[in-house]
Short mmCIF file of N, CA and C in Angstrom, two decimals:
data_model
loop_
_atom_site.label_atom_id
_atom_site.label_comp_id
_atom_site.label_asym_id
_atom_site.label_seq_id
_atom_site.Cartn_x
_atom_site.Cartn_y
_atom_site.Cartn_z
N UNK A 13 6.58 18.43 2.16
CA UNK A 13 7.86 17.77 1.95
C UNK A 13 8.19 17.82 0.46
N UNK A 14 9.44 17.98 0.19
CA UNK A 14 9.94 18.03 -1.17
C UNK A 14 9.73 16.67 -1.84
N UNK A 15 9.09 16.69 -3.02
CA UNK A 15 8.78 15.44 -3.71
C UNK A 15 10.05 14.66 -4.05
N UNK A 16 11.10 15.34 -4.50
CA UNK A 16 12.34 14.64 -4.86
C UNK A 16 12.94 13.95 -3.65
N UNK A 17 12.89 14.64 -2.50
CA UNK A 17 13.42 14.06 -1.27
C UNK A 17 12.64 12.80 -0.89
N UNK A 18 11.31 12.90 -0.97
CA UNK A 18 10.45 11.77 -0.64
C UNK A 18 10.72 10.61 -1.59
N UNK A 19 10.81 10.92 -2.87
CA UNK A 19 11.04 9.88 -3.88
C UNK A 19 12.39 9.21 -3.66
N UNK A 20 13.40 9.99 -3.27
CA UNK A 20 14.73 9.44 -3.00
C UNK A 20 14.67 8.46 -1.83
N UNK A 21 13.91 8.83 -0.78
CA UNK A 21 13.78 7.95 0.39
C UNK A 21 13.04 6.67 0.03
N UNK A 22 12.00 6.80 -0.76
CA UNK A 22 11.24 5.62 -1.17
C UNK A 22 12.13 4.69 -1.99
N UNK A 23 12.89 5.27 -2.92
CA UNK A 23 13.79 4.44 -3.74
C UNK A 23 14.86 3.77 -2.89
N UNK A 24 15.36 4.49 -1.88
CA UNK A 24 16.35 3.89 -0.98
C UNK A 24 15.75 2.69 -0.26
N UNK A 25 14.52 2.85 0.23
CA UNK A 25 13.87 1.75 0.93
C UNK A 25 13.60 0.58 -0.01
N UNK A 26 13.27 0.87 -1.24
CA UNK A 26 13.05 -0.22 -2.20
C UNK A 26 14.36 -0.92 -2.52
N UNK A 27 15.46 -0.18 -2.52
CA UNK A 27 16.77 -0.82 -2.70
C UNK A 27 17.06 -1.75 -1.54
N UNK A 28 16.71 -1.32 -0.32
CA UNK A 28 16.88 -2.17 0.85
C UNK A 28 16.02 -3.42 0.69
N UNK A 29 14.81 -3.23 0.16
CA UNK A 29 13.93 -4.38 -0.06
C UNK A 29 14.61 -5.41 -0.95
N UNK A 30 15.26 -4.95 -2.00
CA UNK A 30 15.93 -5.89 -2.90
C UNK A 30 17.04 -6.63 -2.17
N UNK A 31 17.68 -5.97 -1.20
CA UNK A 31 18.79 -6.59 -0.49
C UNK A 31 18.32 -7.51 0.64
N UNK A 32 17.31 -7.08 1.38
CA UNK A 32 16.97 -7.78 2.62
C UNK A 32 15.57 -8.39 2.62
N UNK A 33 14.58 -7.68 2.12
CA UNK A 33 13.25 -8.24 1.97
C UNK A 33 12.36 -8.27 3.19
N UNK A 34 12.82 -7.82 4.37
CA UNK A 34 11.97 -7.82 5.55
C UNK A 34 12.16 -6.55 6.36
N UNK A 35 11.17 -6.22 7.17
CA UNK A 35 11.28 -5.10 8.09
C UNK A 35 10.28 -5.28 9.22
N UNK A 36 10.42 -4.47 10.28
CA UNK A 36 9.46 -4.47 11.38
C UNK A 36 8.56 -3.26 11.23
N UNK A 37 7.23 -3.47 11.32
CA UNK A 37 6.35 -2.31 11.28
C UNK A 37 6.32 -1.63 12.64
N UNK A 38 5.48 -0.58 12.77
CA UNK A 38 5.49 0.20 14.02
C UNK A 38 5.06 -0.62 15.23
N UNK A 39 4.36 -1.73 15.01
CA UNK A 39 3.94 -2.59 16.12
C UNK A 39 4.96 -3.69 16.41
N UNK A 40 6.08 -3.67 15.68
CA UNK A 40 7.12 -4.66 15.91
C UNK A 40 6.90 -5.97 15.18
N UNK A 41 5.91 -6.00 14.27
CA UNK A 41 5.62 -7.21 13.52
C UNK A 41 6.56 -7.27 12.32
N UNK A 42 7.22 -8.42 12.14
CA UNK A 42 8.13 -8.58 11.01
C UNK A 42 7.30 -8.84 9.76
N UNK A 43 7.55 -8.03 8.72
CA UNK A 43 6.80 -8.17 7.47
C UNK A 43 7.77 -8.27 6.32
N UNK A 44 7.29 -8.88 5.25
CA UNK A 44 8.05 -8.81 4.00
C UNK A 44 7.85 -7.42 3.43
N UNK A 45 8.91 -6.85 2.91
CA UNK A 45 8.78 -5.52 2.33
C UNK A 45 8.21 -5.66 0.93
N UNK A 46 7.13 -4.95 0.70
CA UNK A 46 6.59 -4.81 -0.65
C UNK A 46 6.42 -3.33 -0.89
N UNK A 47 6.26 -2.96 -2.13
CA UNK A 47 6.03 -1.54 -2.41
C UNK A 47 4.79 -1.07 -1.66
N UNK A 48 3.78 -1.92 -1.59
CA UNK A 48 2.53 -1.54 -0.92
C UNK A 48 2.78 -1.26 0.56
N UNK A 49 3.54 -2.14 1.23
CA UNK A 49 3.83 -1.93 2.65
C UNK A 49 4.58 -0.62 2.86
N UNK A 50 5.59 -0.37 2.04
CA UNK A 50 6.37 0.85 2.20
C UNK A 50 5.51 2.07 1.93
N UNK A 51 4.75 2.03 0.84
CA UNK A 51 3.92 3.19 0.52
C UNK A 51 2.85 3.40 1.58
N UNK A 52 2.31 2.30 2.14
CA UNK A 52 1.29 2.47 3.18
C UNK A 52 1.90 3.07 4.44
N UNK A 53 3.13 2.65 4.80
CA UNK A 53 3.80 3.27 5.95
C UNK A 53 4.01 4.75 5.71
N UNK A 54 4.45 5.08 4.51
CA UNK A 54 4.71 6.49 4.18
C UNK A 54 3.40 7.27 4.13
N UNK A 55 2.36 6.69 3.54
CA UNK A 55 1.06 7.36 3.49
C UNK A 55 0.49 7.57 4.89
N UNK A 56 0.70 6.58 5.78
CA UNK A 56 0.25 6.76 7.17
C UNK A 56 0.92 7.97 7.79
N UNK A 57 2.21 8.10 7.56
CA UNK A 57 2.93 9.25 8.11
C UNK A 57 2.41 10.55 7.52
N UNK A 58 2.17 10.55 6.20
CA UNK A 58 1.70 11.76 5.55
C UNK A 58 0.29 12.11 6.00
N UNK A 59 -0.57 11.08 6.14
CA UNK A 59 -1.96 11.35 6.53
C UNK A 59 -2.04 11.81 7.98
N UNK A 60 -1.07 11.40 8.79
CA UNK A 60 -1.03 11.87 10.17
C UNK A 60 -0.39 13.25 10.26
N UNK A 61 -0.12 13.84 9.09
CA UNK A 61 0.49 15.17 9.02
C UNK A 61 1.78 15.22 9.83
N UNK A 62 2.58 14.19 9.64
CA UNK A 62 3.86 14.12 10.35
C UNK A 62 4.76 15.24 9.86
N UNK A 63 5.48 15.82 10.78
CA UNK A 63 6.44 16.85 10.40
C UNK A 63 7.60 16.20 9.67
N UNK A 64 8.42 17.00 9.02
CA UNK A 64 9.60 16.46 8.34
C UNK A 64 10.47 15.72 9.33
N UNK A 65 10.60 16.27 10.53
CA UNK A 65 11.42 15.62 11.56
C UNK A 65 10.86 14.24 11.89
N UNK A 66 9.55 14.17 12.11
CA UNK A 66 8.91 12.90 12.45
C UNK A 66 9.03 11.91 11.29
N UNK A 67 8.82 12.41 10.08
CA UNK A 67 8.93 11.55 8.91
C UNK A 67 10.34 10.97 8.81
N UNK A 68 11.33 11.83 8.96
CA UNK A 68 12.73 11.37 8.89
C UNK A 68 13.04 10.39 10.01
N UNK A 69 12.49 10.64 11.19
CA UNK A 69 12.71 9.74 12.33
C UNK A 69 12.12 8.36 12.03
N UNK A 70 10.92 8.34 11.46
CA UNK A 70 10.26 7.07 11.15
C UNK A 70 11.02 6.31 10.05
N UNK A 71 11.48 7.05 9.04
CA UNK A 71 12.25 6.41 7.97
C UNK A 71 13.54 5.83 8.55
N UNK A 72 14.18 6.59 9.43
CA UNK A 72 15.42 6.12 10.06
C UNK A 72 15.15 4.87 10.90
N UNK A 73 14.03 4.87 11.63
CA UNK A 73 13.66 3.71 12.44
C UNK A 73 13.44 2.49 11.54
N UNK A 74 12.76 2.71 10.43
CA UNK A 74 12.48 1.62 9.50
C UNK A 74 13.79 1.04 8.96
N UNK A 75 14.71 1.92 8.55
CA UNK A 75 16.00 1.46 8.04
C UNK A 75 16.78 0.73 9.12
N UNK A 76 16.76 1.26 10.33
CA UNK A 76 17.51 0.64 11.42
C UNK A 76 16.94 -0.74 11.75
N UNK A 77 15.62 -0.88 11.72
CA UNK A 77 15.00 -2.19 11.95
C UNK A 77 15.43 -3.19 10.89
N UNK A 78 15.50 -2.73 9.65
CA UNK A 78 15.91 -3.62 8.56
C UNK A 78 17.34 -4.08 8.77
N UNK A 79 18.22 -3.15 9.12
CA UNK A 79 19.62 -3.53 9.34
C UNK A 79 19.76 -4.47 10.53
N UNK A 80 18.98 -4.22 11.62
CA UNK A 80 19.02 -5.10 12.79
C UNK A 80 18.58 -6.51 12.41
N UNK A 81 17.50 -6.60 11.65
CA UNK A 81 17.01 -7.91 11.24
C UNK A 81 18.03 -8.62 10.35
N UNK A 82 18.68 -7.86 9.48
CA UNK A 82 19.69 -8.46 8.61
C UNK A 82 20.83 -9.01 9.45
N UNK A 83 21.26 -8.25 10.49
CA UNK A 83 22.33 -8.74 11.36
C UNK A 83 21.91 -10.02 12.06
N UNK A 84 20.64 -10.05 12.54
CA UNK A 84 20.15 -11.24 13.22
C UNK A 84 20.15 -12.44 12.27
N UNK A 85 19.73 -12.21 11.02
CA UNK A 85 19.71 -13.31 10.05
C UNK A 85 21.12 -13.82 9.77
N UNK A 86 22.08 -12.91 9.67
CA UNK A 86 23.46 -13.31 9.43
C UNK A 86 23.97 -14.14 10.59
N UNK A 87 23.67 -13.71 11.83
CA UNK A 87 24.11 -14.45 13.02
C UNK A 87 23.46 -15.82 13.05
N UNK A 88 22.14 -15.88 12.74
CA UNK A 88 21.45 -17.17 12.74
C UNK A 88 22.02 -18.09 11.68
N UNK A 89 22.28 -17.56 10.49
CA UNK A 89 22.84 -18.39 9.41
C UNK A 89 24.22 -18.89 9.78
N UNK A 90 25.03 -18.03 10.40
CA UNK A 90 26.37 -18.43 10.81
C UNK A 90 26.29 -19.53 11.87
N UNK A 91 25.37 -19.36 12.82
CA UNK A 91 25.21 -20.37 13.88
C UNK A 91 24.77 -21.69 13.27
N UNK A 92 23.85 -21.65 12.31
CA UNK A 92 23.39 -22.88 11.68
C UNK A 92 24.50 -23.54 10.88
N UNK A 93 25.32 -22.74 10.23
CA UNK A 93 26.41 -23.31 9.43
C UNK A 93 27.51 -23.90 10.30
N UNK A 94 27.66 -23.41 11.52
CA UNK A 94 28.72 -23.89 12.41
C UNK A 94 28.30 -25.09 13.25
N UNK A 95 27.01 -25.43 13.22
CA UNK A 95 26.55 -26.59 13.98
C UNK A 95 27.15 -27.86 13.38
N UNK A 96 27.46 -28.79 14.25
CA UNK A 96 27.96 -30.08 13.77
C UNK A 96 26.77 -30.86 13.24
N UNK A 97 26.94 -31.44 12.10
CA UNK A 97 25.88 -32.26 11.52
C UNK A 97 25.95 -33.63 12.19
N UNK A 98 25.19 -33.78 13.29
CA UNK A 98 25.27 -35.01 14.08
C UNK A 98 24.81 -36.23 13.30
N UNK A 99 23.80 -36.07 12.47
CA UNK A 99 23.32 -37.21 11.69
C UNK A 99 24.41 -37.67 10.72
N UNK A 100 25.07 -36.72 10.09
CA UNK A 100 26.18 -37.06 9.19
C UNK A 100 27.33 -37.71 9.93
N UNK A 101 27.61 -37.20 11.14
CA UNK A 101 28.68 -37.74 11.96
C UNK A 101 28.37 -39.18 12.38
N UNK A 102 27.13 -39.44 12.77
CA UNK A 102 26.72 -40.78 13.19
C UNK A 102 26.81 -41.75 12.01
N UNK A 103 26.32 -41.32 10.84
CA UNK A 103 26.36 -42.21 9.68
C UNK A 103 27.81 -42.49 9.26
N UNK A 104 28.68 -41.49 9.40
CA UNK A 104 30.10 -41.69 9.10
C UNK A 104 30.71 -42.70 10.08
N UNK A 105 30.37 -42.56 11.38
CA UNK A 105 30.89 -43.49 12.39
C UNK A 105 30.42 -44.91 12.12
N UNK A 106 29.16 -45.07 11.72
CA UNK A 106 28.62 -46.40 11.43
C UNK A 106 29.34 -47.01 10.23
N UNK A 107 29.56 -46.20 9.20
CA UNK A 107 30.25 -46.74 8.02
C UNK A 107 31.70 -47.10 8.33
N UNK A 108 32.38 -46.31 9.17
CA UNK A 108 33.75 -46.64 9.57
C UNK A 108 33.75 -47.93 10.39
N UNK A 109 32.78 -48.06 11.31
CA UNK A 109 32.68 -49.28 12.12
C UNK A 109 32.42 -50.50 11.23
N UNK A 110 31.57 -50.34 10.22
CA UNK A 110 31.27 -51.46 9.32
C UNK A 110 32.52 -51.87 8.54
N UNK A 111 33.28 -50.89 8.09
CA UNK A 111 34.52 -51.19 7.36
C UNK A 111 35.52 -51.90 8.27
N UNK A 112 35.65 -51.43 9.52
CA UNK A 112 36.56 -52.07 10.47
C UNK A 112 36.14 -53.51 10.76
N UNK A 113 34.85 -53.73 10.92
CA UNK A 113 34.35 -55.09 11.18
C UNK A 113 34.68 -56.00 10.01
N UNK A 114 34.48 -55.50 8.78
CA UNK A 114 34.79 -56.30 7.59
C UNK A 114 36.29 -56.58 7.49
N UNK A 115 37.12 -55.61 7.84
CA UNK A 115 38.57 -55.80 7.76
C UNK A 115 39.08 -56.74 8.85
N UNK A 116 38.47 -56.74 10.01
CA UNK A 116 38.93 -57.55 11.13
C UNK A 116 38.44 -58.99 11.04
N UNK A 117 37.58 -59.33 10.16
CA UNK A 117 37.07 -60.70 10.05
C UNK A 117 38.11 -61.62 9.58
#
C-alpha cells in the first residue's frame, strides 16, 4: 500500500477522533479512539496481509461506525434536552402554591 495513502487515512481517522472520540471495534465494542487503538486496528489489517480492497473496506466500516455512533449521541442528547424537567416543574408548582396561600390569607 502506498505510504502517503495510508498516512492520509490515518490522519483522517485522527481528525474524526478529535471530532467524535469513539468508535466500534470489529467485535462491536465501543471504544474511545486513541492513536494506539487506530494504529493497532491498522496494524492488524496489515499483519493479516489484507488486500487494498479489504483495508479500504475496514477503514470505511470504521468511519461508518463512528458516524453512526455520532448520530446516536446527537439523538440521545436531543431526547435528553427535550425531556420535561419534572423536578423543576414540581418545585415551581410548590412555590406558586405557597405564594397563592400567602396571598389568600
